[in-house]
Amino acid sequence: MLEPLVIPATDGLQAALRLGIAGLIGLAAGIEREWSGHATGPAARFAGMRTFLILGLCGGVAGVLAAADLSGLGAVLLVGGVGLVVAAYVLAMRNPEADADGTTEAAALVILGLGLLAGIGQLALASGAGALVVLVLGEKRRLHGMVAKVGEAELQAAARFAVMALVILPILPTTPLPFGGDISARGLWTLVLLFSGINFAGYLARRAVGPERGYGLAGLLGGFISSTLVTMQFARRSRDEEAHAGALALGVIAACTVLPVRLLAILGVLAPTVGKAALPYLIPPAVVGAVIVAVAFRRTKGGGEAAEDDTSPLHVAASVRMAVLFWLALIGIEILQRQWGSTGIYTSAVLLGLTDMDALTVAMARLGGAPTMASVAATGVAIGVLSNTAFKLGLGVVLGSPAFRARLGMGLLALGAAVGVGWVV
């Protein structure tokens, strides 16, 4: 004879909480189905607010039973719930007025599963996934509208990028390459992915808001990853798209505007005292850059058609070339560092700041752990920013078109002068 299941008071409260979360997940999905009209009318589906609530509870009870070593009873409940959903879908398809949309039934199966997750104690995962399900159900028109705007080029580019990131990248070795530098084959391919990602972001931004504003938006987003990579990529593209040289230069300025904000965020987490000391050096360029970008955005017109491009939005071949060029630059800087050594903090800041401001900022944050060194560390960060700005200016001069050089030069000089304000103040 099966012994009665006795749950202690504390476990009972925990079980009640899990069932409550499971029920709320189902209730939220059911409310959305009621609100969207899928639970009423001649072509109504089988489940509304109450049914979804019960399905969520069904999954939750199954999870609680499984947690109490009664997984057999829980499995019976789940199988019954799945059978109910499948039978409802079959009956709905026999209705001549019903469409062949199984979204409600699919959502019901997911709610069962999320209820089970909540029942076994995965409350955060179940709640987050439940919120995502409700969002997807409610954003039907927008999602279909987005899909309608996606063309063959975007689909192919997304598929290729997925293969590059999920298939090729994991199989590449992580050992350093034997012919110079401290970068591995996987690290080099990561650079290719970053360059390709910047290209793809620029392509999508141009499609969304037009080329004049699209490059600025892409540069702004790329600045959160690496403003140096954005500079290299946009400088090269300016030779192929001379008509958009100004927009490409604006994208670089936007990326450089993000840099001081990103550095302040790093310092604020790792070394608040250094971050406070660096404010006079990093706030002015962020403000100046924001003003330049804002004024340029107001003067340019959104929309418009981007020039047709027969190549892939990823520009993989060009991305490979840029990654190799960047790698060669890293090798050159490493040689300089070996020659100069690390005898001086500011000398190291100049060299490291050329290409890796994040690494320099972390190093200065560690150096500034002592209160007496906070000012020195902040000055090192400022010197690194100036070095990085000069390096980007050199990239623009070497790789960019004449119009791009002129626009970029004025913008970067303004940002560099803003950093210098910190020494005056």
Tab-separated table of C-alpha atoms in Angstrom:
chain	number	residue	atom	x	y	z
A	1	MET	CA	0.000	0.000	0.000
A	2	LEU	CA	1.324	3.444	-0.963
A	3	GLU	CA	2.263	5.477	2.087
A	4	PRO	CA	0.736	8.978	2.231
A	5	LEU	CA	3.120	11.752	1.146
A	6	VAL	CA	3.855	13.921	4.179
A	7	ILE	CA	5.735	17.154	3.463
A	8	PRO	CA	7.239	19.062	6.423
A	9	ALA	CA	6.041	22.648	6.979
A	10	THR	CA	9.131	24.225	5.452
A	11	ASP	CA	9.005	21.922	2.414
A	12	GLY	CA	5.281	22.589	2.122
A	13	LEU	CA	5.874	26.328	1.862
A	14	GLN	CA	8.556	25.716	-0.747
A	15	ALA	CA	6.217	23.460	-2.722
A	16	ALA	CA	3.479	26.099	-2.539
A	17	LEU	CA	5.884	28.734	-3.867
A	18	ARG	CA	6.875	26.492	-6.767
A	19	LEU	CA	3.245	25.765	-7.629
A	20	GLY	CA	2.438	29.464	-7.407
A	21	ILE	CA	5.189	30.352	-9.882
A	22	ALA	CA	4.074	27.553	-12.215
A	23	GLY	CA	0.486	28.774	-12.078
A	24	LEU	CA	1.465	32.401	-12.689
A	25	ILE	CA	3.480	31.417	-15.754
A	26	GLY	CA	0.457	29.625	-17.195
A	27	LEU	CA	-1.849	32.476	-16.198
A	28	ALA	CA	0.316	35.057	-17.989
A	29	ALA	CA	0.291	33.027	-21.205
A	30	GLY	CA	-3.460	32.467	-20.915
A	31	ILE	CA	-4.154	36.175	-20.434
A	32	GLU	CA	-2.187	36.931	-23.586
A	33	ARG	CA	-4.186	34.323	-25.543
A	34	GLU	CA	-7.453	35.809	-24.233
A	35	TRP	CA	-6.344	39.353	-24.999
A	36	SER	CA	-5.235	38.506	-28.542
A	37	GLY	CA	-8.589	36.846	-29.292
A	38	HIS	CA	-7.267	33.323	-29.833
A	39	ALA	CA	-9.460	31.861	-27.076
A	40	THR	CA	-12.810	33.198	-28.326
A	41	GLY	CA	-14.795	33.290	-31.562
A	42	PRO	CA	-15.671	30.636	-34.143
A	43	ALA	CA	-11.997	29.823	-34.822
A	44	ALA	CA	-10.987	29.812	-31.146
A	45	ARG	CA	-8.259	27.467	-29.973
A	46	PHE	CA	-8.751	25.127	-27.050
A	47	ALA	CA	-6.999	27.068	-24.294
A	48	GLY	CA	-7.709	30.354	-22.585
A	49	MET	CA	-6.734	31.883	-19.289
A	50	ARG	CA	-8.084	29.131	-17.028
A	51	THR	CA	-6.783	26.255	-19.145
A	52	PHE	CA	-3.280	27.692	-19.314
A	53	LEU	CA	-3.330	28.291	-15.561
A	54	ILE	CA	-4.257	24.648	-14.976
A	55	LEU	CA	-1.627	23.433	-17.452
A	56	GLY	CA	1.018	25.411	-15.593
A	57	LEU	CA	-0.153	23.915	-12.309
A	58	CYS	CA	-0.164	20.456	-13.892
A	59	GLY	CA	3.493	20.824	-14.810
A	60	GLY	CA	4.250	22.279	-11.381
A	61	VAL	CA	2.592	19.367	-9.558
A	62	ALA	CA	4.542	16.931	-11.744
A	63	GLY	CA	7.760	18.696	-10.777
A	64	VAL	CA	6.930	18.669	-7.063
A	65	LEU	CA	6.135	14.958	-7.265
A	66	ALA	CA	9.403	14.294	-9.078
A	67	ALA	CA	11.297	16.221	-6.386
A	68	ALA	CA	9.583	14.016	-3.772
A	69	ASP	CA	10.785	10.805	-5.492
A	70	LEU	CA	7.369	10.197	-7.062
A	71	SER	CA	8.464	10.776	-10.638
A	72	GLY	CA	6.130	8.029	-11.888
A	73	LEU	CA	3.039	9.967	-10.812
A	74	GLY	CA	4.547	13.140	-12.243
A	75	ALA	CA	5.139	11.419	-15.573
A	76	VAL	CA	1.492	10.320	-15.687
A	77	LEU	CA	0.378	13.932	-15.204
A	78	LEU	CA	2.723	15.195	-17.924
A	79	VAL	CA	1.668	12.527	-20.408
A	80	GLY	CA	-1.965	13.364	-19.737
A	81	GLY	CA	-1.321	17.070	-20.283
A	82	VAL	CA	0.549	16.434	-23.527
A	83	GLY	CA	-2.215	14.124	-24.725
A	84	LEU	CA	-4.818	16.799	-23.992
A	85	VAL	CA	-2.905	19.375	-26.017
A	86	VAL	CA	-2.373	17.015	-28.967
A	87	ALA	CA	-6.038	15.988	-28.999
A	88	ALA	CA	-7.100	19.632	-28.903
A	89	TYR	CA	-4.903	20.425	-31.896
A	90	VAL	CA	-6.313	17.508	-33.893
A	91	LEU	CA	-9.868	18.631	-33.163
A	92	ALA	CA	-9.024	22.231	-34.046
A	93	MET	CA	-7.661	21.201	-37.430
A	94	ARG	CA	-10.991	19.558	-38.232
A	95	ASN	CA	-12.733	22.904	-37.847
A	96	PRO	CA	-13.079	24.375	-41.372
A	97	GLU	CA	-12.865	27.916	-39.970
A	98	ALA	CA	-9.620	27.296	-38.088
A	99	ASP	CA	-6.241	28.171	-39.571
A	100	ALA	CA	-3.265	25.839	-39.533
A	101	ASP	CA	-1.572	27.725	-36.717
A	102	GLY	CA	-0.340	25.634	-33.828
A	103	THR	CA	1.099	28.500	-31.774
A	104	THR	CA	-1.394	28.117	-28.924
A	105	GLU	CA	-0.854	24.373	-28.664
A	106	ALA	CA	2.925	24.762	-28.857
A	107	ALA	CA	2.763	27.405	-26.132
A	108	ALA	CA	0.676	25.025	-24.012
A	109	LEU	CA	3.372	22.345	-24.276
A	110	VAL	CA	6.037	24.862	-23.298
A	111	ILE	CA	3.938	25.988	-20.313
A	112	LEU	CA	3.755	22.368	-19.173
A	113	GLY	CA	7.525	22.132	-19.361
A	114	LEU	CA	8.068	25.445	-17.582
A	115	GLY	CA	5.655	24.381	-14.871
A	116	LEU	CA	7.768	21.253	-14.441
A	117	LEU	CA	10.913	23.386	-14.147
A	118	ALA	CA	9.263	25.526	-11.485
A	119	GLY	CA	8.104	22.396	-9.676
A	120	ILE	CA	11.627	21.012	-9.360
A	121	GLY	CA	12.929	24.342	-8.061
A	122	GLN	CA	14.297	26.096	-11.177
A	123	LEU	CA	12.229	29.201	-10.427
A	124	ALA	CA	14.446	31.823	-12.072
A	125	LEU	CA	14.856	29.819	-15.282
A	126	ALA	CA	11.143	29.021	-15.477
A	127	SER	CA	10.104	32.625	-14.806
A	128	GLY	CA	12.514	34.074	-17.361
A	129	ALA	CA	11.506	31.587	-20.039
A	130	GLY	CA	7.835	32.201	-19.256
A	131	ALA	CA	8.281	35.943	-19.720
A	132	LEU	CA	9.989	35.269	-23.055
A	133	VAL	CA	7.111	33.031	-24.186
A	134	VAL	CA	4.522	35.702	-23.350
A	135	LEU	CA	6.602	38.331	-25.167
A	136	VAL	CA	6.885	36.169	-28.288
A	137	LEU	CA	3.144	35.464	-28.255
A	138	GLY	CA	2.302	39.146	-27.948
A	139	GLU	CA	4.755	40.418	-30.577
A	140	LYS	CA	3.365	38.390	-33.472
A	141	ARG	CA	2.879	41.316	-35.859
A	142	ARG	CA	6.256	42.861	-35.194
A	143	LEU	CA	8.069	39.550	-35.527
A	144	HIS	CA	6.338	38.757	-38.817
A	145	GLY	CA	7.042	42.305	-39.988
A	146	MET	CA	10.734	41.877	-39.230
A	147	VAL	CA	10.846	38.574	-41.095
A	148	ALA	CA	9.131	40.176	-44.092
A	149	LYS	CA	11.927	42.754	-44.282
A	150	VAL	CA	14.692	40.156	-44.198
A	151	GLY	CA	16.058	39.350	-47.631
A	152	GLU	CA	18.126	36.511	-49.021
A	153	ALA	CA	21.388	38.386	-48.424
A	154	GLU	CA	20.677	38.819	-44.717
A	155	LEU	CA	19.681	35.174	-44.277
A	156	GLN	CA	22.795	33.919	-46.056
A	157	ALA	CA	25.019	36.287	-44.080
A	158	ALA	CA	23.488	35.206	-40.775
A	159	ALA	CA	23.922	31.530	-41.681
A	160	ARG	CA	27.552	32.051	-42.701
A	161	PHE	CA	28.297	33.998	-39.538
A	162	ALA	CA	26.756	31.193	-37.474
A	163	VAL	CA	28.997	28.640	-39.206
A	164	MET	CA	32.041	30.856	-38.673
A	165	ALA	CA	31.270	31.319	-34.962
A	166	LEU	CA	29.763	27.979	-33.961
A	167	VAL	CA	31.494	25.494	-36.282
A	168	ILE	CA	34.894	26.874	-37.286
A	169	LEU	CA	35.871	28.837	-34.152
A	170	PRO	CA	35.594	25.984	-31.599
A	171	ILE	CA	37.811	23.612	-33.610
A	172	LEU	CA	40.697	26.065	-34.006
A	173	PRO	CA	43.685	25.592	-31.651
A	174	THR	CA	44.291	27.958	-28.748
A	175	THR	CA	48.083	27.590	-28.695
A	176	PRO	CA	50.009	30.720	-29.779
A	177	LEU	CA	51.060	30.861	-33.408
A	178	PRO	CA	54.724	29.896	-33.890
A	179	PHE	CA	55.738	32.840	-36.043
A	180	GLY	CA	55.462	35.781	-33.702
A	181	GLY	CA	52.928	37.391	-31.468
A	182	ASP	CA	50.969	36.025	-28.549
A	183	ILE	CA	47.812	35.337	-30.548
A	184	SER	CA	46.419	31.912	-31.423
A	185	ALA	CA	44.595	30.734	-34.514
A	186	ARG	CA	41.357	30.961	-32.549
A	187	GLY	CA	42.202	34.495	-31.463
A	188	LEU	CA	42.954	35.494	-35.055
A	189	TRP	CA	39.652	34.005	-36.224
A	190	THR	CA	37.907	35.901	-33.411
A	191	LEU	CA	39.238	39.098	-34.969
A	192	VAL	CA	37.755	37.987	-38.294
A	193	LEU	CA	34.415	37.469	-36.545
A	194	LEU	CA	34.590	40.922	-34.960
A	195	PHE	CA	35.360	42.595	-38.281
A	196	SER	CA	32.601	40.629	-40.018
A	197	GLY	CA	30.189	41.475	-37.207
A	198	ILE	CA	30.948	45.179	-37.562
A	199	ASN	CA	30.345	44.892	-41.309
A	200	PHE	CA	27.041	43.109	-40.767
A	201	ALA	CA	25.932	45.634	-38.134
A	202	GLY	CA	26.757	48.455	-40.529
A	203	TYR	CA	24.807	46.760	-43.311
A	204	LEU	CA	21.725	46.304	-41.125
A	205	ALA	CA	21.961	49.854	-39.784
A	206	ARG	CA	22.177	51.259	-43.309
A	207	ARG	CA	19.116	49.255	-44.299
A	208	ALA	CA	17.224	50.521	-41.249
A	209	VAL	CA	18.043	54.251	-41.170
A	210	GLY	CA	19.934	54.911	-44.398
A	211	PRO	CA	23.680	55.087	-45.043
A	212	GLU	CA	24.260	58.579	-43.626
A	213	ARG	CA	23.044	57.651	-40.148
A	214	GLY	CA	23.557	53.916	-40.418
A	215	TYR	CA	27.343	54.044	-40.260
A	216	GLY	CA	27.178	56.324	-37.224
A	217	LEU	CA	24.869	53.898	-35.454
A	218	ALA	CA	27.040	50.906	-36.379
A	219	GLY	CA	30.145	52.708	-35.129
A	220	LEU	CA	28.433	53.574	-31.863
A	221	LEU	CA	27.576	49.915	-31.275
A	222	GLY	CA	30.998	48.737	-32.435
A	223	GLY	CA	32.651	51.073	-29.943
A	224	PHE	CA	31.459	48.850	-27.120
A	225	ILE	CA	33.637	46.084	-28.607
A	226	SER	CA	36.651	47.900	-30.049
A	227	SER	CA	36.872	51.405	-31.465
A	228	THR	CA	40.217	50.489	-33.044
A	229	LEU	CA	38.644	47.688	-35.078
A	230	VAL	CA	35.866	50.051	-36.148
A	231	THR	CA	38.484	52.571	-37.292
A	232	MET	CA	40.360	50.005	-39.371
A	233	GLN	CA	37.226	48.633	-40.971
A	234	PHE	CA	35.563	51.963	-41.756
A	235	ALA	CA	38.803	53.465	-43.062
A	236	ARG	CA	39.148	50.616	-45.538
A	237	ARG	CA	35.508	50.885	-46.603
A	238	SER	CA	35.873	54.618	-47.237
A	239	ARG	CA	38.000	53.798	-50.291
A	240	ASP	CA	35.194	51.674	-51.733
A	241	GLU	CA	32.393	54.059	-50.714
A	242	GLU	CA	33.854	57.538	-51.133
A	243	ALA	CA	30.367	59.045	-51.293
A	244	HIS	CA	29.838	57.950	-47.679
A	245	ALA	CA	33.283	58.937	-46.370
A	246	GLY	CA	31.763	61.516	-44.024
A	247	ALA	CA	29.295	59.007	-42.601
A	248	LEU	CA	32.085	56.468	-42.087
A	249	ALA	CA	34.222	59.059	-40.292
A	250	LEU	CA	31.228	59.872	-38.092
A	251	GLY	CA	30.968	56.176	-37.245
A	252	VAL	CA	34.580	56.184	-36.055
A	253	ILE	CA	33.988	59.316	-33.951
A	254	ALA	CA	30.933	57.640	-32.431
A	255	ALA	CA	33.008	54.563	-31.566
A	256	CYS	CA	35.719	56.744	-30.023
A	257	THR	CA	33.063	58.548	-27.976
A	258	VAL	CA	32.080	55.252	-26.373
A	259	LEU	CA	35.694	54.480	-25.399
A	260	PRO	CA	36.060	56.872	-22.410
A	261	VAL	CA	32.650	55.821	-21.114
A	262	ARG	CA	33.695	52.167	-21.320
A	263	LEU	CA	36.968	52.887	-19.537
A	264	LEU	CA	35.216	54.766	-16.741
A	265	ALA	CA	32.884	51.808	-16.277
A	266	ILE	CA	35.873	49.450	-15.942
A	267	LEU	CA	37.621	51.747	-13.478
A	268	GLY	CA	34.429	52.272	-11.505
A	269	VAL	CA	34.223	48.531	-10.903
A	270	LEU	CA	37.913	47.706	-10.401
A	271	ALA	CA	39.333	50.878	-8.841
A	272	PRO	CA	36.864	53.671	-7.979
A	273	THR	CA	39.652	55.930	-6.720
A	274	VAL	CA	41.424	55.743	-10.081
A	275	GLY	CA	38.106	56.267	-11.847
A	276	LYS	CA	37.494	59.429	-9.841
A	277	ALA	CA	40.986	60.701	-10.626
A	278	ALA	CA	40.458	59.929	-14.336
A	279	LEU	CA	37.211	61.902	-14.617
A	280	PRO	CA	38.921	65.158	-15.755
A	281	TYR	CA	40.638	63.229	-18.564
A	282	LEU	CA	37.747	61.059	-19.759
A	283	ILE	CA	34.597	63.152	-19.313
A	284	PRO	CA	35.613	65.990	-21.726
A	285	PRO	CA	36.245	63.708	-24.761
A	286	ALA	CA	32.997	61.852	-24.092
A	287	VAL	CA	31.074	65.144	-24.027
A	288	VAL	CA	32.838	66.549	-27.101
A	289	GLY	CA	32.283	63.328	-29.030
A	290	ALA	CA	28.623	63.205	-28.049
A	291	VAL	CA	28.130	66.782	-29.254
A	292	ILE	CA	29.845	66.043	-32.587
A	293	VAL	CA	27.736	62.934	-33.165
A	294	ALA	CA	24.494	64.627	-32.101
A	295	VAL	CA	25.057	67.647	-34.352
A	296	ALA	CA	26.001	65.425	-37.290
A	297	PHE	CA	22.895	63.284	-36.785
A	298	ARG	CA	20.681	66.368	-36.765
A	299	ARG	CA	22.201	67.630	-40.000
A	300	THR	CA	21.945	64.331	-41.853
A	301	LYS	CA	18.694	62.946	-43.143
A	302	GLY	CA	17.555	59.491	-42.155
A	303	GLY	CA	16.186	56.970	-44.605
A	304	GLY	CA	17.262	56.776	-48.173
A	305	GLU	CA	18.457	53.733	-50.007
A	306	ALA	CA	21.909	52.339	-49.460
A	307	ALA	CA	23.989	51.605	-52.497
A	308	GLU	CA	23.505	48.096	-53.796
A	309	ASP	CA	26.377	45.777	-52.961
A	310	ASP	CA	26.773	42.437	-54.702
A	311	THR	CA	29.169	41.121	-52.072
A	312	SER	CA	28.192	39.478	-48.792
A	313	PRO	CA	27.273	41.859	-45.946
A	314	LEU	CA	29.976	40.115	-43.895
A	315	HIS	CA	32.828	40.971	-46.330
A	316	VAL	CA	34.678	37.877	-45.085
A	317	ALA	CA	37.713	38.209	-47.362
A	318	ALA	CA	38.249	41.829	-46.359
A	319	SER	CA	37.734	40.887	-42.705
A	320	VAL	CA	40.469	38.245	-42.975
A	321	ARG	CA	42.857	40.800	-44.477
A	322	MET	CA	42.088	43.321	-41.732
A	323	ALA	CA	42.551	40.681	-39.012
A	324	VAL	CA	45.969	39.746	-40.413
A	325	LEU	CA	46.925	43.424	-40.614
A	326	PHE	CA	45.853	43.955	-37.013
A	327	TRP	CA	47.833	40.875	-35.968
A	328	LEU	CA	50.950	42.219	-37.694
A	329	ALA	CA	50.476	45.501	-35.838
A	330	LEU	CA	50.324	43.579	-32.556
A	331	ILE	CA	53.578	41.804	-33.433
A	332	GLY	CA	55.239	45.141	-34.157
A	333	ILE	CA	54.065	46.592	-30.852
A	334	GLU	CA	55.301	43.496	-29.007
A	335	ILE	CA	58.739	43.973	-30.564
A	336	LEU	CA	58.746	47.599	-29.406
A	337	GLN	CA	57.743	46.550	-25.911
A	338	ARG	CA	60.636	44.078	-25.784
A	339	GLN	CA	63.039	46.802	-26.886
A	340	TRP	CA	61.725	49.448	-24.498
A	341	GLY	CA	60.882	47.119	-21.648
A	342	SER	CA	58.617	48.250	-18.817
A	343	THR	CA	60.969	50.706	-17.152
A	344	GLY	CA	58.380	53.466	-17.013
A	345	ILE	CA	54.657	53.491	-16.350
A	346	TYR	CA	53.966	56.186	-18.904
A	347	THR	CA	56.123	54.526	-21.575
A	348	SER	CA	54.166	51.315	-21.092
A	349	ALA	CA	50.930	53.300	-21.287
A	350	VAL	CA	51.953	54.718	-24.663
A	351	LEU	CA	52.772	51.303	-26.116
A	352	LEU	CA	49.897	49.321	-24.630
A	353	GLY	CA	47.420	52.084	-25.355
A	354	LEU	CA	48.070	51.828	-29.083
A	355	THR	CA	45.798	48.807	-29.523
A	356	ASP	CA	44.509	47.537	-26.165
A	357	MET	CA	42.967	50.196	-23.948
A	358	ASP	CA	41.032	47.644	-21.921
A	359	ALA	CA	44.215	45.812	-20.909
A	360	LEU	CA	45.906	49.118	-20.080
A	361	THR	CA	42.946	50.226	-17.971
A	362	VAL	CA	42.933	46.969	-16.001
A	363	ALA	CA	46.691	47.298	-15.419
A	364	MET	CA	46.320	50.893	-14.235
A	365	ALA	CA	43.435	49.899	-11.978
A	366	ARG	CA	45.710	47.385	-10.256
A	367	LEU	CA	48.504	49.943	-10.023
A	368	GLY	CA	46.143	52.488	-8.490
A	369	GLY	CA	45.189	50.179	-5.643
A	370	ALA	CA	47.496	52.221	-3.430
A	371	PRO	CA	45.958	55.640	-2.658
A	372	THR	CA	49.176	57.466	-3.526
A	373	MET	CA	49.233	55.914	-7.013
A	374	ALA	CA	45.663	56.760	-8.076
A	375	SER	CA	46.689	59.998	-9.789
A	376	VAL	CA	49.605	58.312	-11.565
A	377	ALA	CA	47.355	55.501	-12.782
A	378	ALA	CA	44.730	57.966	-14.028
A	379	THR	CA	47.408	59.876	-15.933
A	380	GLY	CA	48.571	56.592	-17.449
A	381	VAL	CA	45.036	55.927	-18.705
A	382	ALA	CA	44.885	59.424	-20.216
A	383	ILE	CA	48.234	58.922	-21.960
A	384	GLY	CA	46.973	55.620	-23.301
A	385	VAL	CA	43.854	57.312	-24.702
A	386	LEU	CA	46.012	59.907	-26.466
A	387	SER	CA	48.263	57.161	-27.840
A	388	ASN	CA	45.229	55.202	-29.001
A	389	THR	CA	43.762	58.302	-30.652
A	390	ALA	CA	47.030	58.969	-32.487
A	391	PHE	CA	47.131	55.343	-33.652
A	392	LYS	CA	43.587	55.617	-35.027
A	393	LEU	CA	44.503	58.828	-36.796
A	394	GLY	CA	47.422	57.003	-38.404
A	395	LEU	CA	45.118	54.181	-39.478
A	396	GLY	CA	42.753	56.686	-41.045
A	397	VAL	CA	45.570	58.389	-42.944
A	398	VAL	CA	47.043	55.120	-44.243
A	399	LEU	CA	43.850	53.189	-44.993
A	400	GLY	CA	41.202	55.852	-45.594
A	401	SER	CA	40.170	57.971	-48.550
A	402	PRO	CA	41.129	61.681	-48.658
A	403	ALA	CA	37.663	62.838	-47.612
A	404	PHE	CA	37.628	60.308	-44.784
A	405	ARG	CA	41.029	61.481	-43.548
A	406	ALA	CA	39.934	65.107	-43.421
A	407	ARG	CA	36.716	64.441	-41.502
A	408	LEU	CA	38.320	61.930	-39.168
A	409	GLY	CA	41.333	64.143	-38.522
A	410	MET	CA	39.207	67.056	-37.344
A	411	GLY	CA	37.128	64.841	-35.087
A	412	LEU	CA	40.036	62.969	-33.501
A	413	LEU	CA	42.002	66.168	-32.942
A	414	ALA	CA	39.000	67.580	-31.099
A	415	LEU	CA	38.787	64.453	-28.933
A	416	GLY	CA	42.527	64.531	-28.234
A	417	ALA	CA	42.362	68.193	-27.259
A	418	ALA	CA	39.488	67.372	-24.917
A	419	VAL	CA	41.660	64.771	-23.168
A	420	GLY	CA	44.342	67.440	-22.767
A	421	VAL	CA	41.867	69.614	-20.882
A	422	GLY	CA	42.411	67.291	-17.912
A	423	TRP	CA	45.975	68.537	-17.480
A	424	VAL	CA	44.842	72.162	-17.605
A	425	VAL	CA	41.997	71.605	-15.138
